[in-house]
Amino acid sequence: MSTQVLPKRHKRFTGKRVSLTISAWTMGFLFFAPYLQMILTALKSQEEITAIPSTYLPKKWAFSNFTGVWKEIPLATYLKSSFIISISATLIVIVIAIPAAYYVARNNFRGKKAFLLLVLVTQMFAPTALVVGIFREIVAFKLVDTYLALILIYAAFNMAFSIWILSSFFASIPKEVEEAAWIDGCSRFTTLTKIVLPLALPGLVTAFIFTFIAAWNEFVIALTLTSSPEHEPLTVGLTALIGQYQVQWNYLFAGSLIAIVPVVILFALIEKWLVGGLTAGSVK
Amino acid sequence: MSGRTMNKSRLGALPWIAPAIIMIAVFVVWPAFEMIRTSFQNVGATGQSKGWAGFDNYHTLLQNPDLKNVLIRTFIWVVGVVFFTMIISLPVAQLLNANYPGRKVVRWSIIVPWAASLVMTSTAWKWILDAYYGVLNEIAIDLHLRKESIDWLADTKQSFIWLMVVAVFVSIPFTSFVILAGLSTIPNDIKEASHVDGATSWKSYRHITFPLLKPSLFVAAVINLINVFNSFPIIWVITQGGPGYETDTTTTLAYKISFRDQDVGQSAAMAAVNFVIILVFIGLFLKASKNQEQN
């Protein structure tokens, strides 16, 4: 933070520039404020949280909450469930979306328009809207309270975004690159894995991270389809703590932060491609 | 080589796209179909179907004494949240785009509500609004805006406004980044013109930048319409739609009727109505995309 870049010479250090900087920083602060409050609460002891008058900053910084939380709530189990579900859904999405996106980007075929419409419409549909139908289907499949149910649902609902973003990355790779590889005797499959996929790496990373985060953060379906603490992901497990008659906010937020921080960092990495991907339907 | 392609083309696109189609058909299209089918069936409390019921479930839904208020509230929710999200995101995008020290940090902090789980963000807000220990009361008292703590969520009208505030808060990041992306497609020389100091600045924004932003604004608005209409965790975590059904929208109502009141048929009818509303929004979106394509 100390190595702040000085404004460029030709930009005058005017009052306007100062007020611009101040308003931008204030705005940034406002958006971060609820999470700052989360952090500060996670660093207070239980007694301090319910003390009146309360203080903004912890009097004694209770860093021990971040170690204690693992014993207070089954955080390790929740994290494990969230991770298994999210990574499995993401891998399914990637394996299925790559060939579909590649074919769509490279070929014209009968039904292409219908396929793209299907993809676009499902991109718009959140599982929340269909939760009643999803529940009945999963009951019929006898998959209630299993990882598999969540994995399949998350994979299906995130397929569309990955197909969009990957196909736009594939389409941007010149055909000649691939043709050269074919002439050198590479099969279509080797060309895809050795030539095309490395070139589309940013797209792959974006699809991967976006799907992972969507699955990691999902709530409604997990709330509906899981019923045992062993299968509940973080979002459901942590909120279950709020209903209890005395909420242990410090542990609740320590747990939440452990879940949020890695995801925010991943998200920041792919931010510049997300907007394009999410609004891709309007550009195509 | 042509022999091989001929051979492959017989199967055509299927080997490549069939897995994706199967996933979407089984886990997106079928639940939608199942939901609409259920809305026309007589379903017992344990979930088993007892045959066709015609429009009985829709009839029950229409006679639900809370439906009218929930519908009005859903309308206020969607229009209000999307409107304020759009209005606030415009200047936010300008600030994200402008040049000042620490812009990267500001961008990162605005990404946080977008990336963090909605459930956890809502939990933080519930805590901030807490009647006894919430920081909002603390701030209000320290700024001498209030003499003593109040329960921000005690009155249903007021708590619904807070729900909307949280919904706007979490919708702004995505929206302002879409607008930011729109800003970056505006050619540099035009941008320079809109950055001219003094009185011309607002005028050039109004007459040059804003019209060029319209396509991104429309896309952002429609995506927000759908997301806000589907929004569930905020209401669920902060008020559970309560007391009673007084802060429910049609989305949380459908959920409550089904999974709390165990009236699956009526819930499916509500959800089917929601489904049609979303289809209308998607139709709007497709139309907008087509318009943009032609421009």
Coordinates of C-alpha atoms in Angstrom, one line a residue:
Chain A
M1 CA 0.0 0.0 0.0
S2 CA 2.9 2.3 0.7
T3 CA 4.2 2.2 -2.9
Q4 CA 1.3 4.1 -4.3
V5 CA 1.9 5.1 -7.9
L6 CA 2.0 8.9 -8.3
P7 CA -0.4 10.4 -10.7
K8 CA 1.0 11.0 -14.2
R9 CA 2.8 14.3 -14.6
H10 CA 0.3 15.8 -17.1
K11 CA -2.7 15.1 -14.8
R12 CA -3.0 18.1 -12.6
F13 CA -3.5 17.5 -8.9
T14 CA -6.7 19.4 -8.8
G15 CA -9.6 19.6 -6.4
K16 CA -11.6 17.6 -8.8
R17 CA -9.1 14.8 -8.9
V18 CA -9.0 14.8 -5.1
S19 CA -12.8 14.6 -4.8
L20 CA -12.9 11.8 -7.4
T21 CA -10.4 9.8 -5.5
I22 CA -12.3 10.4 -2.2
S23 CA -15.6 9.4 -3.7
A24 CA -14.2 6.3 -5.3
W25 CA -12.5 5.2 -2.1
T26 CA -15.7 5.8 -0.1
M27 CA -17.6 3.7 -2.5
G28 CA -15.1 0.9 -2.3
F29 CA -15.3 1.1 1.5
L30 CA -19.1 1.0 1.5
F31 CA -19.1 -2.2 -0.6
F32 CA -16.6 -3.8 1.6
A33 CA -18.1 -2.6 4.9
P34 CA -20.4 -5.6 5.5
Y35 CA -17.5 -7.9 5.1
L36 CA -15.3 -5.7 7.3
Q37 CA -18.0 -6.1 10.0
M38 CA -17.9 -9.8 9.4
I39 CA -14.1 -9.8 10.0
L40 CA -14.3 -7.6 13.1
T41 CA -17.1 -9.8 14.6
A42 CA -15.1 -12.9 13.8
L43 CA -12.2 -11.4 15.8
K44 CA -14.3 -10.6 18.9
S45 CA -14.9 -12.9 21.9
Q46 CA -18.4 -14.1 22.6
E47 CA -18.6 -11.8 25.6
E48 CA -17.5 -8.8 23.6
I49 CA -20.1 -9.4 20.9
T50 CA -23.0 -9.2 23.4
A51 CA -21.4 -6.4 25.5
I52 CA -23.3 -3.1 25.9
P53 CA -22.1 -0.6 24.9
S54 CA -20.3 -2.5 22.1
T55 CA -17.2 -1.2 20.3
Y56 CA -16.4 -1.1 16.6
L57 CA -13.1 -2.7 17.0
P58 CA -12.4 -5.8 19.2
K59 CA -10.8 -4.8 22.5
K60 CA -8.9 -8.0 22.5
W61 CA -8.3 -9.5 19.1
A62 CA -9.6 -13.1 19.3
F63 CA -7.6 -14.7 16.5
S64 CA -8.3 -18.0 18.4
N65 CA -11.8 -17.9 16.9
F66 CA -10.3 -19.1 13.6
T67 CA -8.9 -22.2 15.2
G68 CA -11.8 -22.7 17.7
V69 CA -14.4 -22.7 15.0
W70 CA -13.3 -26.1 13.8
K71 CA -14.3 -27.6 17.1
E72 CA -17.4 -25.5 17.7
I73 CA -19.1 -26.4 14.5
P74 CA -18.5 -29.3 12.0
L75 CA -16.7 -26.9 9.7
A76 CA -14.3 -29.5 8.3
T77 CA -17.3 -31.7 7.3
Y78 CA -19.1 -28.8 5.6
L79 CA -15.9 -27.8 3.8
K80 CA -15.3 -31.3 2.6
S81 CA -18.9 -31.7 1.3
S82 CA -18.8 -28.3 -0.4
F83 CA -15.4 -29.2 -2.0
I84 CA -16.4 -32.6 -3.2
I85 CA -19.7 -31.4 -4.7
S86 CA -18.2 -28.3 -6.3
I87 CA -15.1 -29.9 -7.8
S88 CA -17.1 -32.9 -9.2
A89 CA -19.8 -30.7 -10.7
T90 CA -17.0 -28.5 -12.3
L91 CA -15.2 -31.5 -13.8
I92 CA -18.4 -32.8 -15.3
V93 CA -19.1 -29.4 -16.8
I94 CA -15.6 -29.1 -18.2
V95 CA -15.5 -32.6 -19.7
I96 CA -18.9 -32.2 -21.3
A97 CA -18.7 -28.5 -22.3
I98 CA -15.3 -28.7 -24.1
P99 CA -16.4 -31.0 -27.0
A100 CA -19.8 -29.2 -27.3
A101 CA -18.3 -25.8 -27.4
Y102 CA -15.5 -26.9 -29.8
Y103 CA -17.9 -28.4 -32.2
V104 CA -20.3 -25.4 -32.1
A105 CA -17.4 -23.0 -32.6
R106 CA -16.0 -24.9 -35.6
N107 CA -19.0 -26.4 -37.5
N108 CA -22.3 -25.5 -39.0
F109 CA -24.8 -28.3 -38.5
R110 CA -28.5 -28.9 -38.6
G111 CA -30.1 -28.0 -35.3
K112 CA -27.2 -25.6 -34.3
K113 CA -29.6 -22.8 -33.8
A114 CA -31.9 -24.9 -31.7
F115 CA -29.0 -26.1 -29.6
L116 CA -27.8 -22.6 -29.0
L117 CA -31.3 -21.5 -28.0
L118 CA -31.5 -24.4 -25.5
V119 CA -28.1 -23.3 -24.0
L120 CA -29.1 -19.7 -23.8
V121 CA -32.5 -20.4 -22.2
T122 CA -30.9 -22.7 -19.6
Q123 CA -28.3 -20.1 -18.8
M124 CA -31.2 -17.8 -17.8
F125 CA -32.8 -20.4 -15.6
A126 CA -31.7 -20.5 -12.0
P127 CA -32.4 -23.8 -10.2
T128 CA -34.5 -21.7 -7.7
A129 CA -37.3 -21.4 -10.2
L130 CA -37.5 -25.1 -10.7
V131 CA -36.8 -26.3 -7.2
V132 CA -40.3 -28.0 -6.8
G133 CA -39.7 -30.1 -9.9
I134 CA -36.1 -30.8 -9.1
F135 CA -37.1 -32.1 -5.7
R136 CA -39.7 -34.4 -7.1
E137 CA -37.3 -35.7 -9.7
I138 CA -34.6 -36.4 -7.1
V139 CA -37.1 -38.2 -4.9
A140 CA -38.0 -40.3 -7.9
F141 CA -34.4 -41.1 -8.5
K142 CA -34.0 -42.0 -4.8
L143 CA -31.1 -39.5 -4.6
V144 CA -32.3 -37.3 -1.7
D145 CA -29.5 -36.3 0.7
T146 CA -26.7 -37.5 -1.5
Y147 CA -23.7 -35.6 -3.0
L148 CA -24.6 -37.0 -6.4
A149 CA -27.9 -35.2 -6.6
L150 CA -26.3 -31.8 -6.0
I151 CA -23.4 -32.6 -8.3
L152 CA -25.7 -33.5 -11.2
I153 CA -28.0 -30.5 -10.7
Y154 CA -25.1 -28.0 -10.4
A155 CA -23.4 -29.5 -13.4
A156 CA -26.5 -29.2 -15.6
F157 CA -27.4 -25.7 -14.6
N158 CA -23.8 -24.4 -15.1
M159 CA -23.3 -26.2 -18.5
A160 CA -24.7 -23.3 -20.5
F161 CA -22.3 -20.6 -19.3
S162 CA -19.2 -22.8 -19.9
I163 CA -20.4 -23.8 -23.4
W164 CA -20.9 -20.1 -24.2
I165 CA -17.5 -18.9 -22.9
L166 CA -15.5 -21.8 -24.3
S167 CA -17.0 -21.6 -27.7
S168 CA -16.2 -17.9 -28.0
F169 CA -12.6 -18.7 -27.0
F170 CA -12.4 -21.6 -29.5
A171 CA -13.9 -19.4 -32.2
S172 CA -11.2 -16.8 -31.7
I173 CA -8.4 -19.3 -32.4
P174 CA -7.5 -19.2 -36.1
K175 CA -8.5 -22.4 -38.0
E176 CA -5.1 -22.4 -39.8
V177 CA -3.4 -23.3 -36.5
E178 CA -5.4 -26.5 -36.3
E179 CA -5.0 -27.3 -40.0
A180 CA -1.3 -27.1 -39.7
A181 CA -1.5 -29.6 -36.9
W182 CA -3.6 -31.9 -39.0
I183 CA -1.2 -31.8 -41.9
D184 CA 1.6 -32.7 -39.4
G185 CA -0.5 -35.9 -38.8
C186 CA -2.2 -35.0 -35.6
S187 CA -5.6 -36.6 -35.0
R188 CA -8.5 -34.4 -34.3
F189 CA -8.4 -35.4 -30.6
T190 CA -4.6 -34.6 -30.3
T191 CA -5.1 -31.3 -32.0
L192 CA -7.8 -30.4 -29.5
T193 CA -5.8 -31.4 -26.4
K194 CA -2.3 -30.3 -27.6
I195 CA -3.1 -27.2 -29.7
V196 CA -6.5 -25.8 -29.1
L197 CA -7.0 -26.2 -25.3
P198 CA -3.7 -24.6 -24.4
L199 CA -4.6 -21.6 -26.6
A200 CA -8.0 -21.4 -24.9
L201 CA -6.6 -21.7 -21.4
P202 CA -8.1 -18.4 -20.2
G203 CA -11.5 -19.6 -21.2
L204 CA -11.0 -22.9 -19.5
V205 CA -9.9 -21.2 -16.3
T206 CA -12.9 -18.9 -16.4
A207 CA -15.3 -21.7 -17.0
F208 CA -13.7 -23.8 -14.3
I209 CA -13.6 -21.1 -11.6
F210 CA -17.1 -19.7 -12.5
T211 CA -18.7 -23.2 -12.2
F212 CA -16.8 -24.0 -9.0
I213 CA -17.9 -20.7 -7.4
A214 CA -21.5 -21.1 -8.5
A215 CA -21.6 -24.6 -7.0
W216 CA -19.7 -23.5 -3.9
N217 CA -22.2 -20.6 -3.2
E218 CA -25.5 -22.4 -4.1
F219 CA -28.1 -22.5 -1.4
V220 CA -31.7 -23.3 -2.3
I221 CA -31.1 -26.7 -3.9
A222 CA -28.7 -27.7 -1.2
L223 CA -31.2 -26.6 1.5
T224 CA -33.9 -28.7 -0.2
L225 CA -32.0 -31.8 -1.1
T226 CA -29.8 -32.4 1.9
S227 CA -31.0 -33.3 5.4
S228 CA -28.0 -34.7 7.2
P229 CA -25.0 -32.7 8.5
E230 CA -22.6 -35.1 6.8
H231 CA -24.0 -34.1 3.4
E232 CA -24.8 -30.5 3.9
P233 CA -22.5 -28.0 2.1
L234 CA -21.2 -24.9 3.9
T235 CA -24.0 -22.5 2.8
V236 CA -26.6 -24.7 4.4
G237 CA -24.6 -25.9 7.4
L238 CA -23.6 -22.3 8.4
T239 CA -27.1 -20.9 8.1
A240 CA -28.5 -23.7 10.3
L241 CA -26.6 -21.9 13.1
I242 CA -28.6 -18.7 12.8
G243 CA -31.9 -20.3 13.9
Q244 CA -30.4 -21.5 17.1
Y245 CA -31.5 -19.5 20.1
Q246 CA -28.1 -18.2 20.8
V247 CA -26.1 -17.4 17.7
Q248 CA -22.4 -17.7 18.0
W249 CA -21.7 -14.9 15.6
N250 CA -18.0 -15.0 16.0
Y251 CA -17.8 -18.6 14.9
L252 CA -20.4 -18.2 12.3
F253 CA -18.4 -15.4 10.6
A254 CA -15.0 -17.1 11.2
G255 CA -16.5 -20.1 9.3
S256 CA -18.0 -17.8 6.6
L257 CA -14.7 -16.0 6.0
I258 CA -12.8 -19.3 5.6
A259 CA -15.3 -20.0 2.9
I260 CA -15.4 -16.6 1.2
V261 CA -11.7 -15.6 1.0
P262 CA -10.5 -18.2 -1.4
V263 CA -13.5 -17.7 -3.6
V264 CA -13.1 -14.0 -3.8
I265 CA -9.5 -14.4 -4.8
L266 CA -10.4 -16.9 -7.6
F267 CA -13.2 -14.6 -8.7
A268 CA -10.9 -11.6 -9.0
L269 CA -8.7 -13.6 -11.3
I270 CA -11.4 -14.2 -13.9
E271 CA -13.4 -11.0 -13.5
K272 CA -12.4 -9.5 -16.8
W273 CA -13.8 -12.5 -18.8
L274 CA -17.0 -12.9 -16.7
V275 CA -18.9 -10.0 -18.0
G276 CA -18.3 -11.1 -21.5
G277 CA -19.4 -14.6 -20.7
L278 CA -22.5 -13.7 -18.8
T279 CA -23.8 -11.4 -21.5
A280 CA -22.4 -13.5 -24.4
G281 CA -25.9 -14.3 -25.6
S282 CA -26.5 -10.7 -26.5
V283 CA -23.3 -10.4 -28.5
K284 CA -23.6 -13.7 -30.5
Chain B
M1 CA -8.7 -37.4 -44.9
S2 CA -12.0 -36.8 -46.7
G3 CA -13.0 -40.4 -46.1
R4 CA -12.6 -39.9 -42.4
T5 CA -14.6 -36.8 -42.3
M6 CA -17.4 -38.4 -44.4
N7 CA -17.5 -41.2 -41.8
K8 CA -17.7 -38.8 -38.9
S9 CA -20.2 -36.6 -40.5
R10 CA -22.7 -39.4 -40.6
L11 CA -23.0 -39.1 -36.8
G12 CA -22.7 -35.4 -37.2
A13 CA -22.7 -33.2 -34.2
L14 CA -24.2 -35.8 -31.9
P15 CA -21.1 -37.3 -30.3
W16 CA -19.9 -33.8 -29.5
I17 CA -23.0 -32.2 -28.1
A18 CA -25.2 -35.1 -27.0
P19 CA -23.8 -35.3 -23.4
A20 CA -24.5 -31.6 -22.9
I21 CA -28.1 -32.1 -24.3
I22 CA -28.7 -35.1 -22.1
M23 CA -27.5 -33.3 -18.9
I24 CA -29.7 -30.3 -19.7
A25 CA -32.7 -32.4 -20.8
V26 CA -32.6 -34.6 -17.7
F27 CA -31.8 -32.0 -15.0
V28 CA -33.2 -28.8 -16.3
V29 CA -36.0 -29.5 -18.8
W30 CA -37.4 -32.5 -17.1
P31 CA -37.8 -30.8 -13.7
A32 CA -39.6 -27.9 -15.5
F33 CA -41.9 -30.4 -17.1
E34 CA -42.4 -32.3 -13.9
M35 CA -43.2 -29.1 -12.0
I36 CA -45.9 -28.1 -14.5
R37 CA -47.3 -31.6 -14.5
T38 CA -47.5 -31.6 -10.7
S39 CA -49.4 -28.3 -10.8
F40 CA -52.2 -30.2 -12.5
Q41 CA -52.2 -33.1 -10.1
N42 CA -53.7 -34.0 -6.8
V43 CA -50.6 -34.5 -4.6
G44 CA -50.7 -35.9 -1.0
A45 CA -48.8 -34.4 1.9
T46 CA -46.1 -37.1 1.5
G47 CA -45.6 -36.2 -2.1
Q48 CA -47.3 -39.1 -3.9
S49 CA -49.6 -38.3 -6.8
K50 CA -53.3 -39.1 -6.5
G51 CA -54.2 -38.5 -10.1
W52 CA -55.2 -35.5 -12.2
A53 CA -56.7 -32.5 -10.5
G54 CA -57.4 -30.2 -13.5
F55 CA -57.1 -26.6 -12.4
D56 CA -57.8 -27.3 -8.7
N57 CA -54.3 -26.3 -7.5
Y58 CA -54.6 -23.0 -9.4
H59 CA -58.0 -22.5 -7.9
T60 CA -56.5 -23.0 -4.4
L61 CA -53.7 -20.7 -5.2
L62 CA -56.1 -17.9 -6.3
Q63 CA -58.0 -18.3 -3.1
N64 CA -54.9 -18.1 -1.0
P65 CA -55.5 -14.9 1.1
D66 CA -51.9 -13.9 1.0
L67 CA -51.5 -14.2 -2.7
K68 CA -52.6 -10.7 -3.6
N69 CA -50.2 -8.9 -1.3
V70 CA -47.4 -11.2 -2.3
L71 CA -48.0 -10.4 -6.0
I72 CA -48.0 -6.7 -5.3
R73 CA -44.8 -7.1 -3.2
T74 CA -43.1 -9.1 -5.8
F75 CA -43.8 -6.4 -8.4
I76 CA -42.4 -3.7 -6.0
W77 CA -39.4 -6.0 -5.3
V78 CA -38.5 -6.6 -8.9
V79 CA -39.1 -3.1 -10.2
G80 CA -37.6 -1.3 -7.2
V81 CA -34.5 -3.4 -6.9
V82 CA -33.7 -3.4 -10.6
F83 CA -34.5 0.3 -10.9
F84 CA -32.2 1.4 -8.0
T85 CA -29.6 -1.1 -9.1
M86 CA -29.4 0.4 -12.6
I87 CA -29.5 4.0 -11.3
I88 CA -26.7 3.5 -8.8
S89 CA -24.6 1.3 -11.1
L90 CA -24.2 4.1 -13.6
P91 CA -22.1 6.4 -11.4
V92 CA -20.4 3.3 -9.8
A93 CA -19.2 2.2 -13.3
Q94 CA -17.9 5.7 -14.0
L95 CA -15.9 5.6 -10.8
L96 CA -14.6 2.1 -11.7
N97 CA -13.6 3.5 -15.0
A98 CA -12.0 6.8 -13.9
N99 CA -8.3 7.2 -13.2
Y100 CA -7.2 7.7 -9.7
P101 CA -4.7 6.1 -7.2
G102 CA -5.9 2.8 -5.9
R103 CA -8.4 2.0 -8.6
K104 CA -7.5 -1.7 -8.5
V105 CA -8.3 -1.9 -4.8
V106 CA -11.6 -0.2 -5.3
R107 CA -12.5 -2.6 -8.1
W108 CA -11.5 -5.6 -5.9
S109 CA -13.7 -4.4 -3.0
I110 CA -16.7 -4.1 -5.4
I111 CA -16.1 -7.6 -6.6
V112 CA -16.5 -9.0 -3.1
P113 CA -20.3 -8.9 -2.9
W114 CA -20.5 -10.5 -6.3
A115 CA -18.2 -13.4 -5.5
A116 CA -19.2 -14.1 -1.9
S117 CA -22.0 -16.4 -1.2
L118 CA -25.4 -14.6 -1.0
V119 CA -26.2 -16.6 2.1
M120 CA -23.2 -15.3 3.9
T121 CA -23.6 -11.7 2.7
S122 CA -27.2 -11.9 3.9
T123 CA -26.1 -13.2 7.3
A124 CA -23.7 -10.3 7.6
W125 CA -26.6 -7.9 7.0
K126 CA -28.8 -9.6 9.4
W127 CA -26.1 -9.1 12.0
I128 CA -25.5 -5.5 11.0
L129 CA -29.3 -4.9 11.4
D130 CA -29.5 -6.7 14.8
A131 CA -31.8 -4.9 17.2
Y132 CA -29.5 -5.2 20.2
Y133 CA -25.9 -5.6 19.1
G134 CA -26.0 -4.5 15.4
V135 CA -23.5 -2.0 14.2
L136 CA -26.1 0.1 12.3
N137 CA -27.7 1.0 15.6
E138 CA -24.2 1.8 17.0
I139 CA -23.5 4.1 14.1
A140 CA -26.9 5.8 14.2
I141 CA -26.5 6.5 17.9
D142 CA -22.9 7.7 17.5
L143 CA -23.9 10.1 14.7
H144 CA -26.7 11.3 17.0
L145 CA -29.3 10.2 14.4
R146 CA -31.0 8.2 17.1
K147 CA -31.1 8.2 20.9
E148 CA -31.5 4.5 21.4
S149 CA -31.4 1.2 19.5
I150 CA -34.4 0.2 17.4
D151 CA -35.3 -3.1 15.7
W152 CA -34.8 -2.3 12.0
L153 CA -36.7 -5.4 11.1
A154 CA -39.6 -5.1 13.5
D155 CA -42.0 -3.4 11.1
T156 CA -42.7 -5.4 8.0
K157 CA -42.7 -2.4 5.6
Q158 CA -39.4 -1.3 7.0
S159 CA -37.9 -4.8 7.0
F160 CA -38.9 -5.2 3.4
I161 CA -37.2 -2.0 2.5
W162 CA -34.0 -3.4 4.1
L163 CA -34.4 -6.6 2.1
M164 CA -34.5 -4.4 -1.0
V165 CA -31.4 -2.5 0.1
V166 CA -29.5 -5.8 0.5
A167 CA -30.7 -7.0 -2.9
V168 CA -29.6 -3.7 -4.6
F169 CA -26.2 -4.0 -2.8
V170 CA -25.5 -7.5 -4.2
S171 CA -26.8 -6.6 -7.7
I172 CA -24.7 -3.5 -8.2
P173 CA -21.3 -5.2 -8.7
F174 CA -22.4 -7.4 -11.7
T175 CA -24.4 -4.5 -13.2
S176 CA -21.6 -1.9 -12.9
F177 CA -19.1 -4.3 -14.4
V178 CA -21.4 -4.9 -17.4
I179 CA -21.7 -1.1 -17.8
L180 CA -17.9 -0.9 -17.3
A181 CA -17.5 -3.3 -20.2
G182 CA -19.8 -1.2 -22.2
L183 CA -17.7 1.9 -21.4
S184 CA -14.6 0.2 -22.6
T185 CA -16.1 -0.4 -26.0
I186 CA -16.6 3.3 -26.6
P187 CA -13.8 4.6 -28.8
N188 CA -11.0 6.5 -27.0
D189 CA -11.4 9.8 -28.7
I190 CA -15.1 9.9 -27.8
K191 CA -14.2 9.0 -24.3
E192 CA -11.7 11.9 -24.2
A193 CA -14.4 14.2 -25.2
S194 CA -16.6 13.0 -22.4
H195 CA -13.8 13.7 -19.9
V196 CA -13.5 17.3 -20.7
D197 CA -13.5 19.4 -17.6
G198 CA -16.2 21.8 -16.5
A199 CA -19.8 22.1 -17.6
T200 CA -19.3 20.1 -20.7
S201 CA -18.6 17.0 -18.7
W202 CA -22.2 16.2 -17.8
K203 CA -23.5 17.2 -21.2
S204 CA -21.1 14.9 -23.0
Y205 CA -22.0 12.0 -20.7
R206 CA -25.7 12.7 -21.3
H207 CA -25.5 13.0 -25.0
I208 CA -22.5 10.9 -26.0
T209 CA -21.6 8.2 -23.5
F210 CA -25.1 7.4 -22.2
P211 CA -26.7 6.7 -25.6
L212 CA -23.7 4.4 -26.5
L213 CA -24.3 2.5 -23.2
K214 CA -27.9 1.7 -23.9
P215 CA -27.3 -1.8 -25.2
S216 CA -25.3 -2.9 -22.2
L217 CA -27.9 -1.2 -19.9
F218 CA -30.6 -3.2 -21.5
V219 CA -28.8 -6.5 -21.2
A220 CA -27.9 -5.7 -17.5
A221 CA -31.5 -4.8 -16.8
V222 CA -33.0 -8.0 -18.2
I223 CA -30.4 -10.2 -16.5
N224 CA -31.2 -8.4 -13.2
L225 CA -34.9 -8.8 -13.7
I226 CA -34.5 -12.5 -13.9
N227 CA -32.0 -12.7 -11.0
V228 CA -34.0 -10.4 -8.7
F229 CA -37.2 -12.3 -9.5
N230 CA -35.5 -15.6 -8.6
S231 CA -33.8 -14.1 -5.5
F232 CA -34.2 -16.4 -2.5
P233 CA -31.3 -16.4 0.0
I234 CA -31.6 -12.7 1.1
I235 CA -35.3 -13.0 2.1
W236 CA -34.8 -16.5 3.5
V237 CA -31.9 -15.7 5.7
I238 CA -33.1 -12.3 7.0
T239 CA -36.8 -12.7 7.5
Q240 CA -37.8 -16.1 6.1
G241 CA -40.5 -14.1 4.4
G242 CA -42.1 -13.5 7.7
P243 CA -43.8 -12.6 9.9
G244 CA -46.4 -14.8 8.3
Y245 CA -46.1 -14.2 4.6
E246 CA -45.6 -10.5 5.0
T247 CA -42.2 -10.2 3.3
D248 CA -42.5 -13.0 0.9
T249 CA -42.2 -12.8 -2.9
T250 CA -43.7 -15.3 -5.2
T251 CA -40.4 -17.2 -5.3
T252 CA -40.1 -17.6 -1.5
L253 CA -43.9 -18.2 -1.3
A254 CA -43.7 -21.1 -3.7
Y255 CA -40.9 -22.6 -1.6
K256 CA -42.7 -22.1 1.7
I257 CA -46.0 -23.6 0.5
S258 CA -44.2 -26.7 -0.7
F259 CA -41.5 -27.4 1.9
R260 CA -43.1 -25.9 5.0
D261 CA -46.9 -26.1 4.5
Q262 CA -46.5 -29.4 2.5
D263 CA -49.0 -28.3 -0.1
V264 CA -47.0 -29.5 -3.1
G265 CA -49.8 -29.0 -5.7
Q266 CA -50.5 -25.4 -4.8
S267 CA -46.8 -24.7 -4.7
A268 CA -46.3 -26.2 -8.1
A269 CA -49.0 -24.0 -9.4
M270 CA -47.3 -20.9 -8.0
A271 CA -44.0 -22.1 -9.4
A272 CA -45.5 -22.7 -12.8
V273 CA -46.8 -19.1 -12.8
N274 CA -43.3 -17.9 -11.9
F275 CA -41.9 -20.1 -14.7
V276 CA -44.1 -18.4 -17.2
I277 CA -43.0 -15.0 -15.9
I278 CA -39.4 -15.9 -16.3
L279 CA -40.0 -17.2 -19.9
V280 CA -41.4 -13.7 -20.7
F281 CA -38.3 -12.1 -19.3
I282 CA -36.1 -14.5 -21.4
G283 CA -38.2 -13.6 -24.5
L284 CA -37.4 -10.0 -23.8
F285 CA -33.7 -10.8 -23.5
L286 CA -33.7 -12.8 -26.8
K287 CA -35.4 -9.9 -28.5
A288 CA -32.9 -7.5 -27.1
S289 CA -30.0 -9.6 -28.3
K290 CA -31.5 -9.7 -31.8
N291 CA -31.9 -6.0 -31.9
Q292 CA -28.3 -5.6 -30.9
E293 CA -27.2 -8.0 -33.5
Q294 CA -28.9 -5.9 -36.2
N295 CA -27.3 -2.7 -35.0

